Short mmCIF file of N, CA, C and O in Angstrom, two decimals:
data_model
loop_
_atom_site.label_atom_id
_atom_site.label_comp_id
_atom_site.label_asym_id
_atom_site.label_seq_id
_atom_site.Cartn_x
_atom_site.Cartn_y
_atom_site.Cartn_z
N UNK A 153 103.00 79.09 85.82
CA UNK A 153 103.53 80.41 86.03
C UNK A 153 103.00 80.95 87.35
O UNK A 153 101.89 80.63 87.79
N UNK A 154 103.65 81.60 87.83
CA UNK A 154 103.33 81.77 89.59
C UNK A 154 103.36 83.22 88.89
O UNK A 154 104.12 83.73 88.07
N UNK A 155 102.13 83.67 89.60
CA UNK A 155 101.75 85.54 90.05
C UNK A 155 102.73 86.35 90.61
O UNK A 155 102.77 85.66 91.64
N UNK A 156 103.32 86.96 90.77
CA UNK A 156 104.15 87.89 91.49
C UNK A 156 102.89 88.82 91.65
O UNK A 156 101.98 89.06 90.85
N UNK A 157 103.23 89.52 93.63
CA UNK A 157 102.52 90.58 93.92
C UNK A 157 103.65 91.90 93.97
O UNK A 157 104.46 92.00 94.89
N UNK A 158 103.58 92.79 92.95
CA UNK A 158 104.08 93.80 92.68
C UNK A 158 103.31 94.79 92.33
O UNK A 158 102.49 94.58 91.43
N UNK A 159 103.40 96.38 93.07
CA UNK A 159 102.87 97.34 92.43
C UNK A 159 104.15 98.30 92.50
O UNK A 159 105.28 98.20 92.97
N UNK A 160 103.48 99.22 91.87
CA UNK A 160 104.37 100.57 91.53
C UNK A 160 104.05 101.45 92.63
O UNK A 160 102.93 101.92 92.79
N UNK A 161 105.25 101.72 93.58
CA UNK A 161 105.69 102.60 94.99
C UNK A 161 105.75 103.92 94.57
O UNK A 161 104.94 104.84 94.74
N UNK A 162 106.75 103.89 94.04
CA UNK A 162 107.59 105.57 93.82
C UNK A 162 108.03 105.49 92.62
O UNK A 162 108.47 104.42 92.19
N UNK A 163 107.98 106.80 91.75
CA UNK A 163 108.65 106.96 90.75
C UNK A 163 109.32 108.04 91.49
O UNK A 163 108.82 108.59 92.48
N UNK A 164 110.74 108.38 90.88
CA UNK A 164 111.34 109.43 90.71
C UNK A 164 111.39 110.68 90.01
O UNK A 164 111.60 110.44 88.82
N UNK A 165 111.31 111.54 90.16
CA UNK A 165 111.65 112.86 88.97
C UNK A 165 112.55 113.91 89.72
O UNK A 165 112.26 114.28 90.85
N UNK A 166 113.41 114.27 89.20
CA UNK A 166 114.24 115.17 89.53
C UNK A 166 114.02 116.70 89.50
O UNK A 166 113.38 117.15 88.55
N UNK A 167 114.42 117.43 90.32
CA UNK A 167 114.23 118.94 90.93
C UNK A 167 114.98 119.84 90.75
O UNK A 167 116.09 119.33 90.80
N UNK A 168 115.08 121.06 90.52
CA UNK A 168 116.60 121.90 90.64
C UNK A 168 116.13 123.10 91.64
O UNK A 168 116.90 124.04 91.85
N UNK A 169 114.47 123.01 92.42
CA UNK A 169 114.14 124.04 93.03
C UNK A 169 113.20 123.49 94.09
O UNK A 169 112.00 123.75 94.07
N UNK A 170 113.85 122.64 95.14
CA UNK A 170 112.64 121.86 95.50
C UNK A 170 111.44 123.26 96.26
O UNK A 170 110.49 122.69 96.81
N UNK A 171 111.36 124.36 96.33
CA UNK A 171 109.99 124.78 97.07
C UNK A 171 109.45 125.10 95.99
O UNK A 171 108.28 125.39 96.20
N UNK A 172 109.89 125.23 94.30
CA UNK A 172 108.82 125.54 93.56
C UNK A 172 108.28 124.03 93.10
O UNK A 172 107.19 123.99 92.52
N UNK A 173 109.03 122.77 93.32
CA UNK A 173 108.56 122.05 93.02
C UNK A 173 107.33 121.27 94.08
O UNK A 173 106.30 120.66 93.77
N UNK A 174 107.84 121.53 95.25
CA UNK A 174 107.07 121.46 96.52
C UNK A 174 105.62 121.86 96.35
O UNK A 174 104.61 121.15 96.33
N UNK A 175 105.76 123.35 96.21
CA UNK A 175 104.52 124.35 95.67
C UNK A 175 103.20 123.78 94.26
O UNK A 175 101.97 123.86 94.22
N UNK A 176 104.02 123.35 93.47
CA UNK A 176 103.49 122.64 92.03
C UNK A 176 102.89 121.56 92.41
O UNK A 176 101.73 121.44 92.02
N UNK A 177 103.42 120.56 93.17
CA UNK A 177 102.70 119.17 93.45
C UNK A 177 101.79 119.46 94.34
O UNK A 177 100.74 118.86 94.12
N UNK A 178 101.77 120.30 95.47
CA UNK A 178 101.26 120.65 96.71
C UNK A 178 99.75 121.32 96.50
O UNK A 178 98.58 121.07 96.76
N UNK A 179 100.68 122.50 95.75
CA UNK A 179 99.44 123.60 95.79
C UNK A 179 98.74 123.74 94.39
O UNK A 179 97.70 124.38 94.24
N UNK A 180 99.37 123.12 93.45
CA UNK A 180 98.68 123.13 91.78
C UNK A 180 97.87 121.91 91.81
O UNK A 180 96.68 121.95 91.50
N UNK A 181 98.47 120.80 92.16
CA UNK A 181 98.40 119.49 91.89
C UNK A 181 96.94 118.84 93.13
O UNK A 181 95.91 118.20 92.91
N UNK A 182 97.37 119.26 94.04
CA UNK A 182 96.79 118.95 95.12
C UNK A 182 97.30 117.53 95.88
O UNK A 182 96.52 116.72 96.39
N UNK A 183 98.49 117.45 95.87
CA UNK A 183 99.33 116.15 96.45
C UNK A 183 99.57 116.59 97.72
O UNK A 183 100.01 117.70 97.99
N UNK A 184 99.26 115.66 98.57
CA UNK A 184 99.84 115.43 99.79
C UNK A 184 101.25 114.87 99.91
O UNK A 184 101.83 113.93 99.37
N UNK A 185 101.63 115.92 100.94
CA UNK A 185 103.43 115.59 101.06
C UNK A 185 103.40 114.73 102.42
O UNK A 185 102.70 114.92 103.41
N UNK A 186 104.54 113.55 102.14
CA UNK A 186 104.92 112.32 102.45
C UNK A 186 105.94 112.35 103.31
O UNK A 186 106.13 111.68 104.33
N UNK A 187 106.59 113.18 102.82
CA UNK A 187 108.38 113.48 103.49
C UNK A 187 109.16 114.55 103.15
O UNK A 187 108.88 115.01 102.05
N UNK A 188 109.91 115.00 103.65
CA UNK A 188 110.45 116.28 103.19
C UNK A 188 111.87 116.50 104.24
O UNK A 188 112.06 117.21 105.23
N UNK A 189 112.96 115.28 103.33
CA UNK A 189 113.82 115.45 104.44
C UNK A 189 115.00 115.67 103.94
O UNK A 189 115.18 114.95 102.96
N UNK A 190 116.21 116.60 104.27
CA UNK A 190 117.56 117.07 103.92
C UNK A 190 117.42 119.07 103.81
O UNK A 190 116.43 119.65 104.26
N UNK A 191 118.23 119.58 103.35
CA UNK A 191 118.19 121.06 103.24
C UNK A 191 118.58 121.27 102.07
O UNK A 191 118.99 120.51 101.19
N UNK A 192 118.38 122.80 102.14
CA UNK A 192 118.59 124.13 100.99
C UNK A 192 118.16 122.89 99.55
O UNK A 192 117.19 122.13 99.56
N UNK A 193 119.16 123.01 98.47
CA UNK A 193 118.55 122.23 97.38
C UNK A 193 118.24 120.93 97.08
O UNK A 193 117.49 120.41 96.26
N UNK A 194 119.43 120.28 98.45
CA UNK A 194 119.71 118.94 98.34
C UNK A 194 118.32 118.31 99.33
O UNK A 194 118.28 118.08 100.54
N UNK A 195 117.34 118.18 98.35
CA UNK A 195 116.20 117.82 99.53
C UNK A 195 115.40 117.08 98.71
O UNK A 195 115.33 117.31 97.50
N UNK A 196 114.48 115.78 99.55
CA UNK A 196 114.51 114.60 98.60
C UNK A 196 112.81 114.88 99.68
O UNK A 196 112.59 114.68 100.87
N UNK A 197 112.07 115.31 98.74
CA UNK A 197 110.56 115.65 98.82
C UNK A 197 109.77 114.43 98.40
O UNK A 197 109.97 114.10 97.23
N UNK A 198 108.80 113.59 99.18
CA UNK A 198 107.92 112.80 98.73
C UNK A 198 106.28 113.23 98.38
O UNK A 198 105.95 112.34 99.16
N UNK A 199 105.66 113.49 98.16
CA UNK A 199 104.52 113.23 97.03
C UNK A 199 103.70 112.61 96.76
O UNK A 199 104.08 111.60 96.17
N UNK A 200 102.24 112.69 96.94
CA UNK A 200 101.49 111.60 96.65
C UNK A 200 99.94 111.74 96.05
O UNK A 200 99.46 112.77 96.54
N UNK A 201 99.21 111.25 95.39
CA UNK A 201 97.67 111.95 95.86
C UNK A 201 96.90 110.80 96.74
O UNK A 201 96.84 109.58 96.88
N UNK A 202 96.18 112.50 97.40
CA UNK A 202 95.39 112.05 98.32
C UNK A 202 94.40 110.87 98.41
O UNK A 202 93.63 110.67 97.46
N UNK A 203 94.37 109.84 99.84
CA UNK A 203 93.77 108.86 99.42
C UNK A 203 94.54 107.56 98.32
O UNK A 203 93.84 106.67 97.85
N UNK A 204 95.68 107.62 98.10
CA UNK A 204 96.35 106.34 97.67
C UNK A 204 97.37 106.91 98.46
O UNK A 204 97.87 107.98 98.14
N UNK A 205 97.85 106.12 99.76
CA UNK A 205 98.93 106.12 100.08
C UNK A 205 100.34 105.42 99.55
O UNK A 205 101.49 105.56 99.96
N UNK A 206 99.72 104.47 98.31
CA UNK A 206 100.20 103.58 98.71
C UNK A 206 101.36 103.67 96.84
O UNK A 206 102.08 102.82 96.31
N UNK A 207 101.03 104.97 96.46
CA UNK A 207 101.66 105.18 94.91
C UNK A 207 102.26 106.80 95.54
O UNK A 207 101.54 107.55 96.20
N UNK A 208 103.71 107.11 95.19
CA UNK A 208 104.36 108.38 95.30
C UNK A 208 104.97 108.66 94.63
O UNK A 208 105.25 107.80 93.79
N UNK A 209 105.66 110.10 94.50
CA UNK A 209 106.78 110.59 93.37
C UNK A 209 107.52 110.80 94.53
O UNK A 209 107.10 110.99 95.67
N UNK A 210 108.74 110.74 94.12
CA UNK A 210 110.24 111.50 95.15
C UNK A 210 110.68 112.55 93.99
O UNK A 210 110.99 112.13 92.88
N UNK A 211 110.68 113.57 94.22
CA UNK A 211 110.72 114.74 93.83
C UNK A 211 112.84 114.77 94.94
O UNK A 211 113.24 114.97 96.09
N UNK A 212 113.45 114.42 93.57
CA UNK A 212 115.02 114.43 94.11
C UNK A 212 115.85 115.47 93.53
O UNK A 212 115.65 116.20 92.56
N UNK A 213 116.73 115.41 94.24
CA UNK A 213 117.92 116.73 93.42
C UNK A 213 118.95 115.36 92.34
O UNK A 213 119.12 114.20 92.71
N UNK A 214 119.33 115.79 91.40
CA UNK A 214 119.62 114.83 90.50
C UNK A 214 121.22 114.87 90.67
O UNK A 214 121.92 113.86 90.53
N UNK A 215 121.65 115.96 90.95
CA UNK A 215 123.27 115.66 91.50
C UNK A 215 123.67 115.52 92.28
O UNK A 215 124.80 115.90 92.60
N UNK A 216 122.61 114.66 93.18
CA UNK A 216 123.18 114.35 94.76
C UNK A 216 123.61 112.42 94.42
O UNK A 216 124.12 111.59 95.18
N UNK A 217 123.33 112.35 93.61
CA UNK A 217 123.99 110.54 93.28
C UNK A 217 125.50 110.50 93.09
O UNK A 217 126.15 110.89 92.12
N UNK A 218 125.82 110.04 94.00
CA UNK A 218 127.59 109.59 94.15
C UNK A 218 128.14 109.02 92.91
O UNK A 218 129.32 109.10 92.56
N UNK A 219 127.08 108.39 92.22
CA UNK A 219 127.68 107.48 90.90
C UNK A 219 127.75 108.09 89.58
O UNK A 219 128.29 107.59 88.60
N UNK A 220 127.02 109.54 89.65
CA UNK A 220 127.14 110.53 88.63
C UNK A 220 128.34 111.20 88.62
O UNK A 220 128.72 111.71 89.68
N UNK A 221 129.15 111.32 87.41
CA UNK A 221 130.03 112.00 86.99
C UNK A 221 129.83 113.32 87.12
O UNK A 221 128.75 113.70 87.55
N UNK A 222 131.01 114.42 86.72
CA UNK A 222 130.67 115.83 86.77
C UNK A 222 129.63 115.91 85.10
O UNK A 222 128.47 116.29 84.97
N UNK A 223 130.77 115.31 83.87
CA UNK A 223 130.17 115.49 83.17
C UNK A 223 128.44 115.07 82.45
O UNK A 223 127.84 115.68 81.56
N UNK A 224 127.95 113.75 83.28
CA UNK A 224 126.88 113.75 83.33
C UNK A 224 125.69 114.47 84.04
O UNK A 224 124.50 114.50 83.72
N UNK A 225 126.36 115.06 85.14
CA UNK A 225 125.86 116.25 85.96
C UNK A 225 125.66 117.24 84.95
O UNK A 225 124.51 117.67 84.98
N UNK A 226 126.40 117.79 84.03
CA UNK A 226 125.67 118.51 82.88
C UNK A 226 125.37 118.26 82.46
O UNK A 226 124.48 119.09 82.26
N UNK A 227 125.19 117.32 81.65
CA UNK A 227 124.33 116.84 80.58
C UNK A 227 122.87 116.46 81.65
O UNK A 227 121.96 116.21 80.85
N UNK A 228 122.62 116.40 82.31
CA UNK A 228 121.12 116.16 83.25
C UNK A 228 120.59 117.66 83.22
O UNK A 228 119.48 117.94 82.76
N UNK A 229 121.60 118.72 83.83
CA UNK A 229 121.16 120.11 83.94
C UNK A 229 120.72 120.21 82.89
O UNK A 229 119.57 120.61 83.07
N UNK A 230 120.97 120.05 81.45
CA UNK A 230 121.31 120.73 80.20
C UNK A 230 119.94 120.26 79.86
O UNK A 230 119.14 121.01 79.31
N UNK A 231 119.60 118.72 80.26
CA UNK A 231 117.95 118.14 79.45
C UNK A 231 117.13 118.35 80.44
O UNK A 231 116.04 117.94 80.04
N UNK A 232 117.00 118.83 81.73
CA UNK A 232 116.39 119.08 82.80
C UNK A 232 115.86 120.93 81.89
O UNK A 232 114.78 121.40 81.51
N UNK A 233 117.10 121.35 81.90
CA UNK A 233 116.72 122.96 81.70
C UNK A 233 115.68 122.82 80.00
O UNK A 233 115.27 123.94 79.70
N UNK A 234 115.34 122.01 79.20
CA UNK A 234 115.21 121.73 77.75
C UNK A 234 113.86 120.93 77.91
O UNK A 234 113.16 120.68 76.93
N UNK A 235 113.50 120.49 79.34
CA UNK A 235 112.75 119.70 79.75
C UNK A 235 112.38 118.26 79.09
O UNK A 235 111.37 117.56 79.05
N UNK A 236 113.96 118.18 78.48
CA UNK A 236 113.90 116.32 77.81
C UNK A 236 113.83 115.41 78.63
O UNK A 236 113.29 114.36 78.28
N UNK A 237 114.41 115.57 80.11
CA UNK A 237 114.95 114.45 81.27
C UNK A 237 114.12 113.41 82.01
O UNK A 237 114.30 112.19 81.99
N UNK A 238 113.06 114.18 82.76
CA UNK A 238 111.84 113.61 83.35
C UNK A 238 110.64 113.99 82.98
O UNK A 238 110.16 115.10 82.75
N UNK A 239 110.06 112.59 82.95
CA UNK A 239 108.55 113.17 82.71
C UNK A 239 107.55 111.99 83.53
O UNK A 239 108.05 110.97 84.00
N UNK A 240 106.21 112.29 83.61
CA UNK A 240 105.09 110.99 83.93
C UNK A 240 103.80 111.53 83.69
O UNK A 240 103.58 112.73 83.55
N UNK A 241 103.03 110.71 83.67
CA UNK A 241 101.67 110.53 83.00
C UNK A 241 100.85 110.01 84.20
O UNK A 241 100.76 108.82 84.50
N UNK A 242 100.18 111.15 84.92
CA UNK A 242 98.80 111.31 85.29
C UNK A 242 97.47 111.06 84.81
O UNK A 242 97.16 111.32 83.65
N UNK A 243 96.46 110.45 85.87
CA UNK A 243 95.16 110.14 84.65
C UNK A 243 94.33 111.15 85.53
O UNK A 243 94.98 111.72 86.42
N UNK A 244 92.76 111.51 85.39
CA UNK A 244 91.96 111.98 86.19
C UNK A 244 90.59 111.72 85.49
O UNK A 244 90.67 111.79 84.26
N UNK A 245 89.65 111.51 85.88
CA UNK A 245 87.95 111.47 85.34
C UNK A 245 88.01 113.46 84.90
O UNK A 245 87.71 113.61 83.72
N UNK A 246 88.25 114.51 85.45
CA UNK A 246 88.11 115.76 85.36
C UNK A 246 89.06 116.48 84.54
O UNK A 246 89.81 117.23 85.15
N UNK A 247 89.19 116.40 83.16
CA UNK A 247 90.81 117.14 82.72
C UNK A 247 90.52 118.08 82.53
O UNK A 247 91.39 118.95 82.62
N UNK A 248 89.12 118.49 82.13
CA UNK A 248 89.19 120.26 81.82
C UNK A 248 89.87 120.91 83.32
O UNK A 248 90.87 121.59 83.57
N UNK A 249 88.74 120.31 84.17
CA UNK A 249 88.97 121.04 85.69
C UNK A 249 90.27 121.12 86.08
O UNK A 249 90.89 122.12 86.45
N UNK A 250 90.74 119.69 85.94
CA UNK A 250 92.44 120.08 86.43
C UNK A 250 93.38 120.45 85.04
O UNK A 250 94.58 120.38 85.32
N UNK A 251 93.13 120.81 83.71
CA UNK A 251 93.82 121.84 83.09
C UNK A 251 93.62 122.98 83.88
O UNK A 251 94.42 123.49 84.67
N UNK A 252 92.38 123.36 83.58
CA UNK A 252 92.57 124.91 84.50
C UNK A 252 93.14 124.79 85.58
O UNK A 252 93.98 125.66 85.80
N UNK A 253 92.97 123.83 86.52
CA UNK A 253 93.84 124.68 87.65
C UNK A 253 94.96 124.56 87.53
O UNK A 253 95.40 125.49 88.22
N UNK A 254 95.91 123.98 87.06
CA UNK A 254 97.69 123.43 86.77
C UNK A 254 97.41 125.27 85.80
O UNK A 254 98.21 126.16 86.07
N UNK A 255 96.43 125.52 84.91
CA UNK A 255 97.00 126.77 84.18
C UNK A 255 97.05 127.81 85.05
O UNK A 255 97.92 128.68 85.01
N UNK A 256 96.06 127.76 85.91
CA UNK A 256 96.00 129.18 86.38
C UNK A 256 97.07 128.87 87.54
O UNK A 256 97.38 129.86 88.21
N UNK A 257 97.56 127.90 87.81
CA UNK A 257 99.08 128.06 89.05
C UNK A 257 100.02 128.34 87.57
O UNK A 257 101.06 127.71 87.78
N UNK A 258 100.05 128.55 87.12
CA UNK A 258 101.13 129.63 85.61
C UNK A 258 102.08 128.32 85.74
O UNK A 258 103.24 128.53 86.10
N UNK A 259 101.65 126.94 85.48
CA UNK A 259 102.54 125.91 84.71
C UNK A 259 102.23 126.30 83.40
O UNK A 259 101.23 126.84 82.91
N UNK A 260 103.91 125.66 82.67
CA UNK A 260 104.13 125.87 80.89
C UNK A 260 102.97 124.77 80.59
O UNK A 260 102.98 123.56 80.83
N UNK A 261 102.09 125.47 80.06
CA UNK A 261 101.10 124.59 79.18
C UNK A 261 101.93 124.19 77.85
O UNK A 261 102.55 125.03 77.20
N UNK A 262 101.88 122.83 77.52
CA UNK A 262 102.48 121.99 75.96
C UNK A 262 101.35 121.99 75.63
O UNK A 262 101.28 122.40 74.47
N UNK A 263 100.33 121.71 76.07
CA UNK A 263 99.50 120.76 75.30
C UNK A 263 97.83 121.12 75.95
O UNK A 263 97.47 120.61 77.01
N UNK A 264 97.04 121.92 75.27
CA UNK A 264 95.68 121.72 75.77
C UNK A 264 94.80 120.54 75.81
O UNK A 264 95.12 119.57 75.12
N UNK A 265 93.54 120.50 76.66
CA UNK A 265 93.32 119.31 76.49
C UNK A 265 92.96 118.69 74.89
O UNK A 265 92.49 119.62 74.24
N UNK A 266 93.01 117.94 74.39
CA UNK A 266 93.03 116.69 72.88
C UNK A 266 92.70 115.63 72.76
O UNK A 266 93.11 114.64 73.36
N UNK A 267 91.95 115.71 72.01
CA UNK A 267 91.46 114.39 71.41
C UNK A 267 92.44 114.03 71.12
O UNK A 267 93.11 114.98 70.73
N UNK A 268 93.30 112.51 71.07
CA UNK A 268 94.68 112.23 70.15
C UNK A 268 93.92 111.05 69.54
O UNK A 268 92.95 110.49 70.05
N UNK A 269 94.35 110.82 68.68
CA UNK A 269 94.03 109.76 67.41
C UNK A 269 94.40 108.27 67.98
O UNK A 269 94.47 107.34 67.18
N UNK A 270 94.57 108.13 68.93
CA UNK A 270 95.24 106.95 68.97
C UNK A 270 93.81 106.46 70.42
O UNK A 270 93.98 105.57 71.25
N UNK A 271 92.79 107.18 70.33
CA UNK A 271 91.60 107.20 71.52
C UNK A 271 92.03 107.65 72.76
O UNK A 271 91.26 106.99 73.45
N UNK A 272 92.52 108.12 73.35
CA UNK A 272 92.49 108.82 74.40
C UNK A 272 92.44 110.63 74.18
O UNK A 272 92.61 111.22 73.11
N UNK A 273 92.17 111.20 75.46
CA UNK A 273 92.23 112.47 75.38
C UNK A 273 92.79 112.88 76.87
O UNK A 273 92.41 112.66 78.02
N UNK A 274 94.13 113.75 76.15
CA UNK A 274 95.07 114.13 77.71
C UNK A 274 95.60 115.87 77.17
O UNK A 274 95.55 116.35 76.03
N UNK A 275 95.94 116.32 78.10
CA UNK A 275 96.82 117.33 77.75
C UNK A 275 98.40 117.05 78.28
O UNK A 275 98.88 115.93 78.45
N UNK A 276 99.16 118.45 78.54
CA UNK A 276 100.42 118.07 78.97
C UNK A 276 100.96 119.66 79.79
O UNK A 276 100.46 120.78 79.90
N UNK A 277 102.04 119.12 80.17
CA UNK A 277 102.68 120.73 80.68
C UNK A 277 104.05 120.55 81.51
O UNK A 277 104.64 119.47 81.52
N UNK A 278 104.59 121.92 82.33
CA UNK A 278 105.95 121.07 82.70
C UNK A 278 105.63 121.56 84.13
O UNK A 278 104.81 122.46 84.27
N UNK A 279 106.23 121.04 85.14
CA UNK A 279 106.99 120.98 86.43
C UNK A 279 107.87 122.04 86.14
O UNK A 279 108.50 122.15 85.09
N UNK A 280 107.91 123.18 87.50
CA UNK A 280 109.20 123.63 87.33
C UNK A 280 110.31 123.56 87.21
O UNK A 280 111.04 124.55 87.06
N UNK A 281 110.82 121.97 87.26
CA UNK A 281 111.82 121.39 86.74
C UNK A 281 111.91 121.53 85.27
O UNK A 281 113.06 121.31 84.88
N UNK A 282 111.32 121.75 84.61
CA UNK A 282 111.09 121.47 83.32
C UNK A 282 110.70 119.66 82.59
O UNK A 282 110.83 119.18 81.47
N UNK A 283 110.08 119.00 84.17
CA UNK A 283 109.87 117.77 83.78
C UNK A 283 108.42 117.69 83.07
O UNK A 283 107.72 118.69 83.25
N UNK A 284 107.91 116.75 82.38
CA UNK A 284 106.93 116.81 80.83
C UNK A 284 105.87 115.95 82.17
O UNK A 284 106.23 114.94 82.79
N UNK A 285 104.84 116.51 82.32
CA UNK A 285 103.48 115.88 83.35
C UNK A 285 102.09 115.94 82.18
O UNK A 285 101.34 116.88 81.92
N UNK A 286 102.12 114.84 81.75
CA UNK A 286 100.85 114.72 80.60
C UNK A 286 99.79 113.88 82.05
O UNK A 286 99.98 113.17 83.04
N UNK A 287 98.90 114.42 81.50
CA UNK A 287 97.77 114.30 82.11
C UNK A 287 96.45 113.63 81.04
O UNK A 287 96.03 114.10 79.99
N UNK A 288 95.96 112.15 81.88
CA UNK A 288 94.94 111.57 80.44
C UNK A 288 93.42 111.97 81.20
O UNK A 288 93.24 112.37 82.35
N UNK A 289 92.71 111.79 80.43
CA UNK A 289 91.48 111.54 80.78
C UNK A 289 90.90 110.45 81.36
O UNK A 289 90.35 109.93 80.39
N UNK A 290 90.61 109.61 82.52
CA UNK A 290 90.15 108.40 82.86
C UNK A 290 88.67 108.60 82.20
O UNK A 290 88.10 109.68 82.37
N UNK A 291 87.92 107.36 81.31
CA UNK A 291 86.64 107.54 81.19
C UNK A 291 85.69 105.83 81.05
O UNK A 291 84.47 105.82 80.93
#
């Protein structure tokens, strides 16, 4: 069996406001921005934390894909606004520290930090997208 060298570049998550989402990764999160190129909504924002250049989010507008229908264009708004659509899972050694600060930038807290039964301990919350950003504990 031969190794493949593969890592994980970019994930995607979709936007319906890129400066509050800009603001959330930027100024809650503490991500360094990558790229920030197109206008008004249609703007395809890159993302990263500091010190790994080498892992990003693209923070996209979700009805700018040519291959999307109208009617799947609502149905995205509809689980975007319900915050079913996008989500990802952050780790950090610090979760109290970065609960508080994601709370006090007034993100929807889901989830304080928890012990979960299954051994880890994460909390959760949303993106102004209404995308689901659980956050674990590295230990």
């Amino acid at each position: 069996m031969i190794a493949m060298d593969i890592t994980i570049h970019t994930s995607v998550l979709p936007h319906d406001d890129p400066d509050a989402s800009l603001a959330f990764y930027r100024d809650t999160l503490g991500f360094e921005v990558r790229g920030d190129v197109g206008q008004g909504k249609m703007r395809w924002i890159t993302v990263g934390p500091v010190g790994q250049p080498g892992t990003s989010i693209l923070l996209a507008p979700p009805a700018a894909d040519p291959g999307v229908t109208e009617d799947e264009r609502r149905t995205i708004a509809e689980m975007m606004a319900k915050g079913t659509y996008g989500w990802i899972l952050l780790a950090t050694r610090d979760l109290d520290g970065t609960f508080e600060k994601v709370q006090a930038g007034d993100a929807e807290v889901v989830q304080e930090p928890t012990e979960q039964p299954y051994g880890i301990r994460d909390c959760a919350f949303r993106d102004p997208a209404g995308n689901m950003v659980r956050v674990q504990e590295l230990r």
